[in-house]
Short mmCIF file of C-alpha atoms in Angstrom, two decimals:
data_model
loop_
_atom_site.label_atom_id
_atom_site.label_comp_id
_atom_site.label_asym_id
_atom_site.label_seq_id
_atom_site.Cartn_x
_atom_site.Cartn_y
_atom_site.Cartn_z
CA MET A 202 35.10 -79.27 -31.33
CA LYS A 203 37.62 -77.11 -33.14
CA ILE A 204 34.87 -74.83 -34.40
CA ASN A 205 34.00 -74.05 -30.77
CA LYS A 206 37.65 -73.20 -30.26
CA TRP A 207 37.43 -70.75 -33.15
CA LYS A 208 34.25 -69.19 -31.87
CA PHE A 209 36.03 -68.69 -28.58
CA PHE A 210 39.00 -67.17 -30.41
CA LEU A 211 36.81 -64.74 -32.36
CA ILE A 212 34.96 -63.69 -29.23
CA PHE A 213 38.32 -63.27 -27.51
CA MET A 214 39.55 -61.07 -30.39
CA LEU A 215 36.47 -58.88 -30.28
CA MET A 216 36.62 -58.58 -26.50
CA ASN A 217 40.32 -57.76 -26.73
CA SER A 218 39.54 -54.96 -29.17
CA LEU A 219 36.83 -53.66 -26.87
CA LEU A 220 39.19 -53.77 -23.90
CA LEU A 221 41.89 -51.95 -25.85
CA ALA A 222 39.37 -49.29 -26.79
CA ALA A 223 38.12 -49.01 -23.20
CA CYS A 224 41.65 -48.43 -21.96
CA GLY A 225 41.84 -45.33 -24.12
CA LYS A 226 39.11 -43.43 -22.27
CA ASP A 227 41.57 -40.78 -21.09
CA GLU A 228 40.87 -38.78 -24.23
CA SER A 229 38.93 -35.51 -24.06
CA SER A 230 35.17 -35.54 -23.59
CA LYS A 231 34.71 -34.16 -27.11
CA THR A 232 36.44 -37.20 -28.57
CA ASN A 233 34.27 -39.45 -26.40
CA ASN A 234 31.15 -37.67 -27.64
CA ASP A 235 32.29 -38.09 -31.25
CA THR A 236 32.86 -41.80 -30.62
CA ASN A 237 29.41 -42.17 -29.07
CA VAL A 238 27.82 -40.50 -32.10
CA THR A 239 29.79 -42.80 -34.38
CA LYS A 240 28.73 -45.87 -32.37
CA ASN A 241 25.08 -44.79 -32.46
CA ASN A 242 25.25 -44.22 -36.23
CA GLN A 243 26.76 -47.67 -36.71
CA GLU A 244 24.14 -49.32 -34.53
CA ASN A 245 21.40 -47.54 -36.46
CA GLN A 246 22.82 -48.76 -39.75
CA GLN A 247 23.21 -52.30 -38.42
CA ALA A 248 19.65 -52.36 -37.13
CA ASN A 249 18.32 -50.83 -40.34
CA PRO A 250 20.05 -52.42 -43.33
CA LYS A 251 19.18 -51.39 -46.89
CA GLY A 252 17.08 -48.40 -45.96
CA SER A 253 14.53 -50.03 -43.64
CA THR A 254 13.10 -47.77 -40.97
CA ALA A 255 14.09 -47.36 -37.34
CA LYS A 256 11.75 -48.05 -34.43
CA ASN A 257 10.30 -44.55 -34.64
CA ASP A 258 9.95 -44.69 -38.44
CA GLU A 259 13.11 -42.58 -38.81
CA ALA A 260 15.60 -43.61 -41.48
CA ALA A 261 19.12 -44.35 -40.26
CA PRO A 262 21.61 -41.68 -41.26
CA PRO A 263 24.08 -42.80 -43.90
CA ILE A 264 27.74 -43.17 -43.01
CA LYS A 265 29.55 -40.57 -45.06
CA GLU A 266 32.83 -38.73 -45.19
CA PRO A 267 33.18 -35.31 -43.59
CA GLU A 268 33.13 -32.36 -45.96
CA ASN A 269 36.36 -30.93 -44.53
CA LEU A 270 38.46 -34.00 -45.48
CA PRO A 271 41.27 -32.97 -47.86
CA ALA A 272 41.91 -35.45 -50.69
CA LYS A 273 45.62 -35.63 -49.79
CA GLU A 274 44.85 -36.59 -46.17
CA LYS A 275 42.20 -39.10 -47.25
CA LYS A 276 44.75 -40.81 -49.50
CA ALA A 277 47.37 -40.84 -46.72
CA ILE A 278 45.00 -42.27 -44.09
CA LEU A 279 43.61 -44.96 -46.39
CA SER A 280 47.15 -45.85 -47.49
CA VAL A 281 48.14 -46.56 -43.86
CA LEU A 282 44.99 -48.61 -43.31
CA ASP A 283 45.64 -50.58 -46.51
CA LYS A 284 49.23 -51.27 -45.40
CA HIS A 285 47.92 -52.32 -41.97
CA TYR A 286 45.61 -54.98 -43.41
CA LYS A 287 47.96 -56.14 -46.18
CA SER A 288 50.84 -56.50 -43.68
CA PHE A 289 48.59 -58.50 -41.37
CA ASN A 290 47.42 -60.80 -44.18
CA LYS A 291 51.03 -61.36 -45.34
CA LYS A 292 52.10 -62.00 -41.72
CA ASP A 293 54.54 -59.10 -42.05
CA LEU A 294 54.90 -58.31 -38.36
CA ASN A 295 57.19 -55.28 -38.81
CA GLY A 296 54.94 -53.80 -41.50
CA TYR A 297 51.89 -54.28 -39.30
CA ILE A 298 53.55 -52.78 -36.20
CA GLY A 299 54.84 -49.89 -38.33
CA THR A 300 51.25 -48.71 -38.86
CA LEU A 301 50.58 -48.42 -35.12
CA SER A 302 51.09 -45.40 -32.87
CA LYS A 303 53.85 -45.69 -30.30
CA ASN A 304 51.90 -43.20 -28.17
CA SER A 305 48.65 -45.13 -27.92
CA THR A 306 46.91 -45.35 -24.57
CA SER A 307 44.98 -48.40 -25.82
CA PHE A 308 47.86 -50.80 -26.32
CA LYS A 309 51.60 -51.17 -25.84
CA ILE A 310 53.60 -51.85 -28.99
CA GLU A 311 55.64 -54.72 -27.52
CA ASP A 312 52.54 -56.42 -26.10
CA GLU A 313 50.83 -56.07 -29.48
CA ARG A 314 53.92 -57.44 -31.26
CA ASP A 315 54.00 -60.52 -28.98
CA TYR A 316 50.27 -61.13 -29.32
CA ILE A 317 50.21 -60.83 -33.12
CA LYS A 318 53.33 -63.01 -33.48
CA LYS A 319 51.58 -65.78 -31.50
CA MET A 320 48.55 -65.47 -33.78
CA PHE A 321 50.73 -65.65 -36.90
CA ASP A 322 52.51 -68.73 -35.52
CA THR A 323 49.35 -70.71 -34.74
CA MET A 324 46.59 -69.53 -37.08
CA ASN A 325 45.77 -68.47 -40.57
CA ILE A 326 43.77 -65.28 -40.40
CA LYS A 327 42.71 -63.12 -43.29
CA LEU A 328 41.19 -59.69 -42.85
CA VAL A 329 38.95 -58.54 -45.70
CA PRO A 330 37.96 -54.88 -45.23
CA GLU A 331 34.66 -53.86 -46.80
CA ASN A 332 32.83 -50.55 -46.79
CA VAL A 333 35.73 -48.38 -45.58
CA VAL A 334 34.70 -44.78 -44.84
CA ILE A 335 36.50 -41.95 -43.06
CA ILE A 336 33.74 -40.69 -40.78
CA ASP A 337 35.49 -37.95 -38.81
CA TYR A 338 38.45 -35.74 -39.62
CA LYS A 339 40.46 -33.11 -37.79
CA ASP A 340 43.94 -31.87 -38.70
CA THR A 341 45.69 -34.42 -36.48
CA GLU A 342 43.00 -37.05 -35.84
CA ALA A 343 40.63 -39.11 -37.97
CA ASN A 344 38.18 -41.99 -37.43
CA VAL A 345 37.71 -44.67 -40.07
CA PHE A 346 34.71 -47.01 -40.13
CA THR A 347 35.26 -50.47 -41.65
CA GLN A 348 32.99 -53.44 -42.07
CA MET A 349 35.44 -56.33 -41.67
CA LYS A 350 35.19 -59.95 -42.74
CA THR A 351 37.58 -62.14 -40.76
CA ILE A 352 38.42 -65.62 -42.02
CA VAL A 353 40.16 -67.87 -39.47
CA SER A 354 41.58 -71.37 -39.62
CA GLU A 355 44.04 -73.27 -37.52
CA LYS A 356 47.36 -73.98 -39.23
CA GLY A 357 47.09 -77.32 -40.99
CA SER A 358 43.28 -77.35 -40.88
CA LYS A 359 40.93 -76.86 -43.80
CA LYS A 360 38.04 -75.78 -41.58
CA LYS A 361 37.41 -72.05 -41.73
CA VAL A 362 35.29 -69.74 -39.66
CA GLU A 363 34.08 -66.44 -41.11
CA LYS A 364 32.80 -63.56 -39.01
CA LEU A 365 31.63 -60.09 -39.91
CA SER A 366 32.34 -57.18 -37.61
CA ARG A 367 32.29 -53.42 -37.67
CA GLN A 368 35.10 -51.35 -36.35
CA VAL A 369 36.32 -47.80 -36.01
CA ASN A 370 40.04 -47.12 -36.13
CA THR A 371 41.22 -43.84 -34.65
CA PHE A 372 44.23 -42.39 -36.44
CA LYS A 373 46.52 -39.69 -35.07
CA LYS A 374 49.12 -37.75 -36.97
CA GLU A 375 52.59 -38.19 -35.47
CA ASN A 376 55.60 -36.45 -36.94
CA GLY A 377 53.61 -35.75 -40.09
CA LYS A 378 52.50 -39.39 -40.57
CA TRP A 379 49.16 -41.05 -39.81
CA LYS A 380 49.27 -43.93 -37.31
CA ILE A 381 46.54 -46.16 -35.85
CA PHE A 382 45.99 -45.00 -32.28
CA SER A 383 43.11 -47.24 -31.23
CA THR A 384 40.49 -49.65 -32.53
CA TYR A 385 36.91 -50.18 -31.40
CA ALA A 386 35.25 -53.30 -32.80
CA MET A 387 31.87 -54.97 -32.46
CA GLU A 388 30.57 -58.18 -33.92
CA THR A 389 27.58 -58.05 -36.24
CA LYS A 390 24.84 -60.64 -35.97
#
């Protein structure tokens, strides 16, 4: 019965991420078009693992970094993402919140703080990022694709549930520092 509870929790988490991403639709149409291209590329890769062909015998395009991505910015963005996941896994609420944008239209910092604190208090959750790639870069905005393994267990329980998802984090540069502005996530089969 507890496994069903965890399935519900994971679905809730994914839906929450989708809702947060949907709330951020006030961005320009160019950003929306970029996100749609990113989503389509991800769906193509998911449907066509390890080089198999698409429905029309077209190979899925690989997910790769943009050519205009400066090494210094790549390092800065990935450093924030690394701190984000490490802080989450250590249950360092302030470290985790410190990676988030205070200007996001997808979430409110205090609501996020309360939600994550409740999760830390009741569950053991480990985020294991895999296949992290910066897929879009502009001077003040970047999108990072991550294949994420999530391992969840209730405090005091030895039963664990593992799920694999794909997500895109949008970063914005604020006062010279990269912050996570929004997250779009989808569960893989």
